[in-house]
Every structure is written in structure tokens, then in C-alpha cells.
Amino acid sequence: MKTLIKNGTIVTAADTFRGDVLIDGETVAALGAGLQAPDARVLDARERMVIPGGIDVHTHLDMPFGGAFSTDDFQTGTIAAAFGGTTCIVDFAIQEAGGTLRRAFDTWQRKAAGKAVVDYGFHMILRAYSDAIGAEMAELVAQGVTSFKLFTAYPGVFYLDDGSIFRALGRARDIGALICVHAENGLVIAALVQEALARGDVAPRFHALTRPPLAEAEATRRVIRLAQLAGAPLYVVHLSAAEALDEVRAARAEGAQVMAETCPQYLFLSHENYEEPGFAGAKYVMSPPLRSAARQEELWRGLRNGELQAIATDHCPFNFASDKQLGREDFSKIPNGAPGIETRMSLTYDGGVAAGRFSVNRWVELTATAPARIFGLFPRKGTIAPGSDADIVIFNPGARTTISARTHHMNVDYNPYEGRTVTGVPETVLSRGEVIIENGRFLGKPGRGRYLKRAPQGAGEANPWKTVPQDASPRTR
Ligand code: URP
Ligand code: ZN
Ligand code: ZN
């Protein structure tokens, strides 16, 4: 089966040009002007951009957390992703307390099998570190799980001490894995939470007030230093505070191998959302929390100039009417997380490209190409090139849409961006050559998504240090 995408503006991280894309089966066969393929299905991309499908490297589907399960499973979550122009995800499998990594890997494979509609990989969350776990990490790398998330937050749940983090970093360095860190000082936060609750400060806004930016900056700096001591690269997930970005910037200037992602919620929402009437602030309870709008522009600047390497979502939806109510009397019992898998591409096109903050090529790089390189998926994913998987989005840069829970496809009863109108809409979405979204309809089949074995760090082109920050004036032809 051949498909010919005609007359589009093809955009990759490096280039913008008018032309056609010929797809043969699941992969891209050719790019060029005036391509002919009489036996191909033709998709007209006039006045549209043709971009690599988005890659969201931070999702939590069907995840147990805080007394609830995230409400999107691999079926609803990946369908919503596809509607939003994301054709590949990397989700977080979680080691059970005292459990093996193998068991967690098998559990997450079962969660995804028969359900996922786009291709997926897994990171692994470590709850502890020991020699036995270090040995298992190498087995997982052989299975394509080449990144591991550690937490300096959530004492008693995911928290790891500095010695364990240092040992895991050293092990990752030796086996070609990448350590990802949730950097907030969990012990300080626990003390602040205790003080707030003792004062009777139980409302959702105290979630943010007890997780101050300095608690994120301190942990970010500390783990960067641990990574430097171990001689290992580090990826900071969901960076939210400008103070933490200051630490990343300073370390990168010293030559530290540190990368960081931010998420749309930290670019578009702010701690003012916690002041919404009644208990509505609970919709925005996530960790790290939303920050001051006054410093958001620093994150945008970091995305533009290469201090931040990727935009992911941390999609972790909980229903407001039920799950979030667990914390009515105590903000610390509100399940942490919010939905976003469907809105990332349009929001960041709107706020990034349409608003003139960075180029369309930088947008593709931040949302697809760099995540693919960093997490061992490039060049199979993250670009449009002969031989790459035909994960492609025909994107209408002129269309506008208003975000709403009434029309979104995520399995959650609210949308944090309710009523926001954005410019830029993914219209037709192909996953490995198959049209799965067209004319506002999902055409794929649950279970068609495949598990992706990701390459280890430094293997071939999957080397994040080849990710070159782009300026705002890309080459065009
Ligand atoms: O609030 C959040 N971010 N929930 C998901 C778990 C995590 O820490 O990423
Ligand atoms: Zn986290
Ligand atoms: Zn997360």
C-alpha cells in the first residue's frame, strides 16, 4: 500500500520545503517535488504543514497513584494522543515496592497490549537501588528500556536517597542508560506540608505553597552534581521553575551533560489557577506545581535557545468529580497530575510558533526530533526521511480550535485549558503509513500500536549530544 502526500510544506527540525512525501507500506520511501506514484492513495496537503508525528516522552497511562488510577488507559490515552498529533509515547512503568523490574516491565506490557493505537516505549521508575536492581537494569536495557526515572520527591513512596541516586547514575553510565530525575526536595516539602496542615491550611493552593521553586532548584542542582560526580548524563523531567532552569543553564555552561524538558502546563498555566473558586484549584494539583506567570517567559526563552531540550506532557489525568475529591479536606491527599496528551502540539505551536517565540523547525525539534534522539528512537521516529517510520501529521497552521472537555478525547472530566482558543490543528495523522485520524474521526484499531525497543545512549544516531540547538532562522529551500 502506497500513500502520496502532495503539495505540502514539509517541516523537519532542519528544513522547510514545499514538496511531496511518498510512503511505501510503513515507511517513508521518498521526499521531493512532483513525485508520481500512480498506484498510491493521494492525500492533498496544500496550505498544510507536513510534520513528523509528535513524540511525548512523559506519560502516565493506567498508573496507580495516590489512591487512584490515572483515568486514561493505553487505548483512550493513545487515541487522544493521535487526535492531538502525537504518534509515539514513552510511558513510565513502575517498580512495585520490593518488586523486580522484570515484573514491572511485564505488567506495563500487558497494560499496553491490545490497546495502544500508536507506538510506545517504556521508561522504568526505580523505587530503590541495589546490586540486584543494577543487574536487572542491564537486562531491561537489552529489552529496549534504556531510561530510568528516580525521585528526590515523595518520601515513603518513590523517594531515593543521594547514595542510591549516585549508584544508579554510575550503573546507568556503564550500561548505556539515561537517568531521568523528578527533582524536588521531598523531605523539605514533607516538613512544609506537615506545618501547613497543622495550621489548618488544607486548600489546594497550599499544595503549591508547600512545594516552593527553591525546593525544585535545590534538588535539580544536587542531582546534577551527583551526575557530574558519577560522570553520567542526566535528564531532568517536568522542569517547572525558572530557578531550576538557572541551575541547568549554569551546569550546561560548565559542560555538564544535563538535559531538561518542560511541559505546556508550566508555560500556559500559573499558580493563579489554584485560586479558582471552590475546590477547582485541585484540577491543577500536580508536582512540581504551577509557578508564577512572571517567570514563564524564561522557560520559553530556554526552549528557544537550547537550554531546554524537549517538551513533554506528564499526562496523568484524574477525574475532578471523583479522584480529586479525595483531597477535599487535605490538599496532600489530592492525586497529583493533570491531562495534556492531546493538547501539547497545538498549544506549543500556538504559544511557540504562532506567537513568534521560536521557529517551526525548533517546534518540531522540541516536540519530536530531540525526544527521539535523547531516548533512542531516532531516526526511526522523530523525522521525515527515507527509511523512517511514516509517522506523519498533516497540520493546518491557519485553523483555530477551542479546547474543551466537551470535545476532547481524553478520558477525564475536565480540561485545564478549558475555553482557550489556539491556532494550529493536526488534521490528518498517519502512524506507520496508516491513516488513523482523518476528518475528525479515529480510523485505527486498538492494539495496532507496537512496543518500541529503544537504543542505548550513544548508539548510532540516538545520541542526545548530537541535538544541536536551533536558532530562530532555519535554512529554507
Ligand atoms: O503530578 C504529577 N507529576 N504526577 C505524575 C507523577 C510524576 O511525578 O511525574
Ligand atoms: Zn515526576
Ligand atoms: Zn510524570
Coordinates of C-alpha atoms and ligand atoms in Angstrom, one line a residue:
M1 CA 0.0 0.0 0.0
K2 CA 1.5 3.4 -1.1
T3 CA 0.4 6.8 0.1
L4 CA 1.5 10.1 -1.6
I5 CA 1.2 13.3 0.4
K6 CA 1.1 16.0 -2.2
N7 CA 2.0 19.7 -2.2
G8 CA 2.6 20.2 1.5
T9 CA 5.1 22.3 3.3
I10 CA 7.4 19.7 4.7
V11 CA 8.9 20.7 8.0
T12 CA 11.6 18.9 9.9
A13 CA 13.9 20.1 12.6
A14 CA 16.4 21.1 9.9
D15 CA 14.4 22.1 6.8
T16 CA 11.3 23.7 5.5
F17 CA 10.4 23.0 1.8
R18 CA 7.4 22.6 -0.5
G19 CA 7.0 19.1 -1.8
D20 CA 5.6 15.6 -1.6
V21 CA 6.2 12.6 0.7
L22 CA 5.9 9.1 -0.8
I23 CA 5.1 6.3 1.8
D24 CA 5.5 2.7 0.9
G25 CA 4.0 0.4 3.5
E26 CA 5.0 1.6 6.9
T27 CA 8.0 3.8 6.0
V28 CA 8.9 6.9 4.1
A29 CA 10.2 6.0 0.6
A30 CA 11.0 9.4 -0.9
L31 CA 10.7 13.2 -0.4
G32 CA 10.7 15.6 -3.3
A33 CA 8.8 17.8 -5.7
G34 CA 6.5 16.4 -8.3
L35 CA 6.7 12.8 -7.0
Q36 CA 4.5 10.4 -9.0
A37 CA 3.0 7.1 -7.8
P38 CA 0.0 6.0 -9.9
D39 CA -0.9 3.2 -7.5
A40 CA -0.8 5.4 -4.4
R41 CA -3.6 6.9 -2.3
V42 CA -3.1 10.6 -2.6
L43 CA -3.5 13.0 0.4
D44 CA -3.7 16.7 -0.5
A45 CA -1.6 18.8 1.8
R46 CA -1.9 22.1 0.1
E47 CA -1.7 25.0 2.6
R48 CA -0.8 22.5 5.2
M49 CA 2.4 21.6 7.0
V50 CA 3.7 18.0 6.9
I51 CA 5.5 17.3 10.1
P52 CA 6.9 14.3 11.9
G53 CA 4.3 12.9 14.4
G54 CA 4.8 14.3 17.9
I55 CA 6.7 12.2 20.4
D56 CA 5.6 12.5 24.1
V57 CA 8.2 11.0 26.3
H58 CA 6.4 11.6 29.6
T59 CA 3.1 9.9 30.0
H60 CA 1.4 8.0 32.9
L61 CA -1.3 5.8 31.4
D62 CA -3.3 3.4 33.7
M63 CA -1.0 4.4 36.5
P64 CA -1.7 3.7 40.2
F65 CA -1.0 6.9 42.3
G66 CA -2.3 8.5 45.4
G67 CA -5.2 6.1 45.9
A68 CA -6.5 6.3 42.3
F69 CA -5.6 5.2 38.8
S70 CA -4.9 7.7 36.1
T71 CA -8.1 7.7 34.1
D72 CA -6.6 7.2 30.6
D73 CA -5.5 3.7 29.8
F74 CA -3.4 2.8 26.7
Q75 CA -6.4 2.8 24.5
T76 CA -8.1 6.1 25.4
G77 CA -4.8 7.8 26.1
T78 CA -3.2 6.9 22.8
I79 CA -6.3 7.7 20.8
A80 CA -6.3 11.1 22.4
A81 CA -2.6 11.5 21.7
A82 CA -3.3 10.7 18.0
F83 CA -6.1 13.3 17.8
G84 CA -3.5 15.7 19.1
G85 CA -0.9 14.8 16.6
T86 CA 1.3 12.6 18.8
T87 CA 2.2 9.3 17.2
C88 CA 4.6 7.9 19.7
I89 CA 4.8 7.9 23.5
V90 CA 7.2 6.7 26.2
D91 CA 5.3 5.8 29.3
F92 CA 6.6 5.2 32.8
A93 CA 6.5 1.6 34.1
I94 CA 6.8 1.5 37.9
Q95 CA 8.7 -1.0 40.0
E96 CA 6.5 -2.2 42.9
A97 CA 7.8 -1.8 46.4
G98 CA 10.2 -4.7 46.8
G99 CA 9.3 -6.0 43.3
T100 CA 11.5 -6.8 40.4
L101 CA 12.0 -4.6 37.3
R102 CA 11.1 -7.6 35.1
R103 CA 7.7 -7.9 36.8
A104 CA 7.0 -4.1 36.3
F105 CA 8.0 -4.4 32.6
D106 CA 5.7 -7.3 32.1
T107 CA 2.9 -5.5 33.9
W108 CA 3.2 -2.5 31.6
Q109 CA 3.5 -4.6 28.5
R110 CA 0.1 -6.2 29.5
K111 CA -1.4 -2.8 30.1
A112 CA -0.5 -1.6 26.6
A113 CA -1.0 -4.9 24.6
G114 CA -4.3 -4.9 22.6
K115 CA -5.0 -1.3 23.5
A116 CA -2.3 1.1 22.3
V117 CA -3.1 2.7 18.9
V118 CA 0.3 4.4 18.4
D119 CA 3.8 3.0 19.1
Y120 CA 5.1 3.1 22.6
G121 CA 8.1 2.6 24.7
F122 CA 8.7 2.5 28.5
H123 CA 11.0 4.1 31.0
M124 CA 11.2 2.4 34.3
I125 CA 10.7 4.1 37.7
L126 CA 13.1 2.7 40.3
R127 CA 11.9 2.7 43.9
A128 CA 15.2 1.5 45.3
Y129 CA 18.7 0.7 44.2
S130 CA 20.8 -2.4 45.0
D131 CA 23.3 -4.6 43.1
A132 CA 20.4 -6.8 42.1
I133 CA 18.5 -3.9 40.7
G134 CA 21.6 -2.7 38.9
A135 CA 21.9 -6.2 37.3
E136 CA 18.2 -6.0 36.2
M137 CA 18.8 -2.5 34.7
A138 CA 21.1 -4.1 32.2
E139 CA 18.5 -6.8 31.3
L140 CA 16.0 -4.0 30.7
V141 CA 18.3 -2.1 28.5
A142 CA 18.6 -5.2 26.4
Q143 CA 14.8 -5.2 26.2
G144 CA 14.8 -1.6 25.0
V145 CA 14.0 0.2 28.3
T146 CA 17.0 2.5 28.2
S147 CA 16.0 5.2 30.7
F148 CA 15.1 5.1 34.4
K149 CA 13.3 7.6 36.5
L150 CA 14.4 8.4 40.0
F151 CA 12.7 10.7 42.5
T152 CA 14.1 13.1 45.1
A153 CA 10.4 13.7 46.0
Y154 CA 7.5 11.7 47.5
P155 CA 9.2 10.3 50.7
G156 CA 7.9 6.9 51.6
V157 CA 6.7 6.3 48.0
F158 CA 9.3 6.9 45.3
Y159 CA 12.0 8.9 47.2
L160 CA 15.6 7.8 46.8
D161 CA 18.5 9.0 48.9
D162 CA 21.6 10.6 47.4
G163 CA 23.7 7.5 47.8
S164 CA 21.2 5.4 45.8
I165 CA 20.9 8.0 43.2
F166 CA 24.6 8.2 42.8
R167 CA 24.9 4.4 42.5
A168 CA 22.1 4.3 39.9
L169 CA 23.7 7.1 37.9
G170 CA 27.0 5.1 37.8
R171 CA 25.3 2.0 36.8
A172 CA 23.4 3.8 34.0
R173 CA 26.6 5.3 32.7
D174 CA 28.1 1.8 32.4
I175 CA 25.2 0.2 30.6
G176 CA 24.2 3.0 28.2
A177 CA 21.1 4.0 30.1
L178 CA 19.9 7.5 30.9
I179 CA 18.7 8.6 34.3
C180 CA 15.7 10.9 34.4
V181 CA 15.0 12.7 37.6
H182 CA 12.0 14.2 39.3
A183 CA 13.8 16.9 41.2
E184 CA 12.1 18.4 44.2
N185 CA 13.4 18.2 47.8
G186 CA 10.8 15.8 49.1
L187 CA 12.0 15.9 52.7
V188 CA 11.7 19.7 53.0
I189 CA 8.4 19.6 51.2
A190 CA 7.1 16.9 53.7
A191 CA 8.1 19.3 56.6
L192 CA 6.3 22.2 54.9
V193 CA 3.2 20.1 54.3
Q194 CA 3.1 19.0 57.9
E195 CA 3.4 22.6 59.1
A196 CA 0.6 23.7 56.7
L197 CA -1.8 21.0 57.7
A198 CA -1.1 21.7 61.4
R199 CA -2.1 25.4 60.8
G200 CA -5.3 24.2 59.1
D201 CA -4.2 25.3 55.7
V202 CA -5.8 22.4 53.8
A203 CA -7.0 24.0 50.5
P204 CA -5.4 23.1 47.1
R205 CA -3.3 26.3 46.8
F206 CA -1.2 25.0 49.8
H207 CA 0.0 22.2 47.5
A208 CA 1.9 24.9 45.6
L209 CA 2.9 26.9 48.6
T210 CA 4.5 23.9 50.2
R211 CA 6.5 23.0 47.1
P212 CA 8.4 26.2 46.5
P213 CA 10.6 26.9 43.5
L214 CA 13.7 26.7 45.6
A215 CA 12.9 23.1 46.6
E216 CA 13.0 22.3 42.9
A217 CA 16.1 24.3 42.3
E218 CA 17.9 22.7 45.2
A219 CA 17.2 19.2 44.1
T220 CA 18.0 20.0 40.5
R221 CA 21.4 21.3 41.4
R222 CA 22.1 18.4 43.8
V223 CA 21.3 15.7 41.3
I224 CA 23.2 17.5 38.5
R225 CA 26.2 17.4 40.9
L226 CA 25.6 13.8 41.6
A227 CA 25.6 13.1 37.9
Q228 CA 28.8 15.0 37.4
L229 CA 30.4 13.0 40.3
A230 CA 29.3 9.8 38.6
G231 CA 30.3 11.0 35.1
A232 CA 26.8 10.3 33.8
P233 CA 24.4 12.2 31.7
L234 CA 21.1 13.3 33.3
Y235 CA 17.7 14.3 32.0
V236 CA 15.5 16.5 34.3
V237 CA 11.8 15.8 33.8
H238 CA 9.0 18.3 34.0
L239 CA 11.1 21.3 34.9
S240 CA 8.7 24.0 36.1
A241 CA 10.6 26.7 38.0
A242 CA 12.9 29.4 36.4
E243 CA 15.1 28.9 39.5
A244 CA 15.7 25.2 38.4
L245 CA 16.4 26.4 34.8
D246 CA 19.0 28.7 36.3
E247 CA 20.7 25.6 37.7
V248 CA 20.5 23.7 34.4
R249 CA 21.9 26.7 32.5
A250 CA 24.8 27.1 34.9
A251 CA 25.7 23.4 34.8
R252 CA 25.5 23.3 31.0
A253 CA 27.8 26.3 30.8
E254 CA 30.3 24.3 32.8
G255 CA 29.9 21.4 30.4
A256 CA 27.7 19.2 32.5
Q257 CA 25.8 16.6 30.4
V258 CA 22.4 17.7 31.6
M259 CA 19.2 17.9 29.6
A260 CA 15.8 19.0 30.7
E261 CA 12.2 19.0 29.5
T262 CA 9.3 21.3 30.4
C263 CA 5.6 20.8 29.8
P264 CA 2.8 23.0 28.5
Q265 CA 1.2 23.4 31.9
Y266 CA 4.3 25.4 33.1
L267 CA 4.1 27.6 30.0
F268 CA 0.4 28.4 29.9
L269 CA -1.0 28.0 33.5
S270 CA 0.2 29.6 36.7
H271 CA -0.3 29.5 40.4
E272 CA -3.3 31.8 40.0
N273 CA -5.2 28.7 38.8
Y274 CA -5.1 27.5 42.4
E275 CA -7.2 30.5 43.4
E276 CA -10.1 29.3 41.2
P277 CA -13.4 29.2 43.2
G278 CA -14.4 26.4 45.5
F279 CA -12.2 23.3 45.2
A280 CA -11.4 23.9 41.4
G281 CA -7.8 24.5 42.3
A282 CA -7.5 20.7 42.8
K283 CA -7.6 20.3 39.0
Y284 CA -4.1 21.8 38.9
V285 CA -2.6 19.8 41.7
M286 CA 0.5 18.3 40.1
S287 CA 4.1 18.0 41.1
P288 CA 6.0 20.2 40.6
P289 CA 3.2 22.7 41.0
L290 CA 2.3 25.5 38.7
R291 CA 4.5 28.6 39.1
S292 CA 4.3 32.3 38.9
A293 CA 3.3 33.7 35.4
A294 CA 6.0 36.3 35.8
R295 CA 8.9 33.9 35.1
Q296 CA 7.2 31.8 32.4
E297 CA 8.9 33.7 29.7
E298 CA 12.2 32.4 31.0
L299 CA 11.1 28.9 30.2
W300 CA 10.0 29.9 26.6
R301 CA 13.4 31.5 26.2
G302 CA 15.1 28.3 27.4
L303 CA 13.1 26.4 24.8
R304 CA 14.2 28.8 22.1
N305 CA 17.9 29.0 22.9
G306 CA 18.5 25.3 23.7
E307 CA 18.8 25.4 27.5
L308 CA 15.7 23.2 27.5
Q309 CA 15.7 20.3 25.0
A310 CA 12.2 18.9 24.9
I311 CA 8.5 19.5 25.6
A312 CA 6.6 16.5 27.1
T313 CA 3.3 16.5 28.9
D314 CA 3.5 14.5 32.2
H315 CA -0.1 13.4 31.2
C316 CA -1.5 11.9 34.4
P317 CA -5.3 12.6 34.4
F318 CA -7.6 12.2 37.4
N319 CA -11.3 13.0 37.4
F320 CA -12.2 16.1 39.2
A321 CA -15.7 14.8 40.3
S322 CA -14.2 11.7 42.0
D323 CA -10.4 11.2 42.2
K324 CA -9.5 14.8 43.1
Q325 CA -12.2 14.9 45.8
L326 CA -10.0 12.5 47.9
G327 CA -8.3 15.7 49.0
R328 CA -11.3 17.9 49.8
E329 CA -10.2 18.1 53.5
D330 CA -6.4 17.8 52.9
F331 CA -4.6 19.0 49.8
S332 CA -1.9 16.4 50.4
K333 CA -4.4 13.7 49.5
I334 CA -5.3 15.1 46.1
P335 CA -3.9 12.7 43.4
N336 CA -1.1 14.5 41.7
G337 CA -1.4 15.0 38.0
A338 CA -3.3 16.6 35.1
P339 CA -4.3 15.8 31.5
G340 CA -2.4 17.1 28.5
I341 CA -1.5 14.3 26.0
E342 CA -4.0 15.7 23.4
T343 CA -3.2 19.4 23.6
R344 CA 0.6 19.6 23.6
M345 CA 1.2 20.0 19.8
S346 CA -1.5 22.7 19.3
L347 CA -0.7 24.6 22.5
T348 CA 3.0 24.8 21.7
Y349 CA 2.5 25.6 18.1
D350 CA 0.2 28.5 19.2
G351 CA 2.4 29.8 22.0
G352 CA 5.7 29.0 20.4
V353 CA 5.5 29.4 16.6
A354 CA 2.3 31.5 16.0
A355 CA 3.4 33.8 18.9
G356 CA 6.8 34.2 17.3
R357 CA 8.8 32.8 20.2
F358 CA 10.6 30.1 18.1
S359 CA 10.7 28.8 14.6
V360 CA 8.5 26.0 13.3
N361 CA 11.7 23.9 12.9
R362 CA 12.5 24.4 16.6
W363 CA 9.0 23.4 17.4
V364 CA 9.4 20.1 15.5
E365 CA 12.7 19.6 17.2
L366 CA 11.3 20.1 20.7
T367 CA 8.2 18.0 20.3
A368 CA 9.6 15.2 18.1
T369 CA 13.2 15.1 16.9
A370 CA 15.0 15.8 20.1
P371 CA 12.9 13.5 22.2
A372 CA 13.6 10.8 19.6
R373 CA 17.3 11.4 19.8
I374 CA 17.5 11.6 23.5
F375 CA 15.5 8.4 24.1
G376 CA 17.0 6.2 21.4
L377 CA 14.3 6.3 18.8
F378 CA 16.0 8.4 16.1
P379 CA 16.0 8.2 13.0
R380 CA 13.2 5.6 13.0
K381 CA 11.0 8.2 14.7
G382 CA 11.2 12.0 15.0
T383 CA 11.8 13.0 11.4
I384 CA 10.6 12.6 7.9
A385 CA 13.3 10.9 5.9
P386 CA 13.6 7.8 3.6
G387 CA 13.5 4.7 5.8
S388 CA 11.9 6.4 8.8
D389 CA 8.6 5.2 10.0
A390 CA 5.8 7.1 8.3
D391 CA 4.5 8.7 11.5
I392 CA 3.3 11.9 9.9
V393 CA 0.9 14.7 10.7
I394 CA -0.8 17.0 8.2
F395 CA -1.1 20.1 10.3
N396 CA -3.2 23.1 9.4
P397 CA -1.3 26.2 10.8
G398 CA -4.2 28.5 10.0
A399 CA -7.0 26.7 11.7
R400 CA -8.2 27.6 15.1
T401 CA -9.8 25.4 17.7
T402 CA -11.2 26.0 21.2
I403 CA -10.0 23.5 23.8
S404 CA -12.8 21.9 25.9
A405 CA -13.6 18.8 27.9
R406 CA -16.8 18.6 25.9
T407 CA -14.8 17.9 22.7
H408 CA -11.5 16.4 23.8
H409 CA -10.9 12.6 23.6
M410 CA -9.1 12.2 26.9
N411 CA -11.0 10.1 29.4
V412 CA -11.2 12.8 32.0
D413 CA -14.0 15.1 33.1
Y414 CA -12.1 18.5 32.8
N415 CA -9.5 20.2 30.7
P416 CA -7.0 22.5 32.3
Y417 CA -7.1 24.7 29.2
E418 CA -10.9 24.9 29.0
G419 CA -12.0 27.7 26.7
R420 CA -8.6 28.6 25.4
T421 CA -8.5 29.1 21.6
V422 CA -5.4 28.0 19.8
T423 CA -4.1 28.4 16.3
G424 CA -2.8 25.2 14.6
V425 CA -4.7 22.0 14.3
P426 CA -3.5 18.4 13.4
E427 CA -5.9 17.3 10.7
T428 CA -4.7 14.0 9.3
V429 CA -2.5 11.7 11.3
L430 CA -0.6 8.7 10.0
S431 CA 1.1 6.0 12.1
R432 CA 3.5 3.8 10.2
G433 CA 1.8 4.7 6.9
E434 CA -1.8 4.1 8.1
V435 CA -4.2 7.0 8.3
I436 CA -5.5 6.8 11.9
I437 CA -7.1 10.3 12.2
E438 CA -9.0 11.9 9.3
N439 CA -11.8 14.4 9.2
G440 CA -12.1 14.4 13.0
R441 CA -12.5 10.6 13.1
F442 CA -10.3 7.9 14.6
L443 CA -9.8 5.2 12.0
G444 CA -7.3 2.9 13.7
K445 CA -7.7 -0.3 15.7
P446 CA -6.9 -0.7 19.3
G447 CA -3.8 -2.8 19.7
R448 CA -2.2 -1.7 16.4
G449 CA 0.5 0.3 18.4
R450 CA 3.8 -1.6 18.7
Y451 CA 6.3 -1.8 21.5
L452 CA 9.5 0.1 20.7
K453 CA 12.8 -1.3 21.7
R454 CA 14.8 1.9 22.2
A455 CA 18.6 2.1 21.6
P456 CA 21.1 2.7 24.4
Q457 CA 22.7 6.0 25.0
G458 CA 25.3 6.9 22.4
A459 CA 24.3 4.2 20.0
G460 CA 24.4 5.4 16.4
E461 CA 22.4 8.5 15.8
A462 CA 20.5 8.0 19.0
N463 CA 23.0 10.3 20.7
P464 CA 21.4 13.2 22.5
W465 CA 24.6 15.2 22.3
K466 CA 24.0 15.4 18.6
T467 CA 20.9 17.5 19.4
V468 CA 22.0 20.9 18.2
P469 CA 20.0 23.9 19.4
Q470 CA 18.5 25.8 16.5
D471 CA 18.2 29.5 16.2
A472 CA 15.0 31.2 15.0
S473 CA 16.1 31.4 11.4
P474 CA 16.3 27.9 9.9
R475 CA 17.5 27.1 6.5
T476 CA 14.7 27.1 4.0
R477 CA 14.6 25.9 0.4
Ligands
URP1 O1 1.9 15.4 39.4 C1 2.5 14.6 38.7 N1 3.5 15.0 38.0 N2 2.1 13.3 38.6 C2 2.7 12.3 37.9 C3 3.9 11.7 38.6 C4 5.1 12.4 38.4 O2 5.8 12.8 39.4 O3 5.5 12.6 37.3
ZN2 ZN 7.6 13.3 38.4
ZN3 ZN 5.3 12.3 35.5

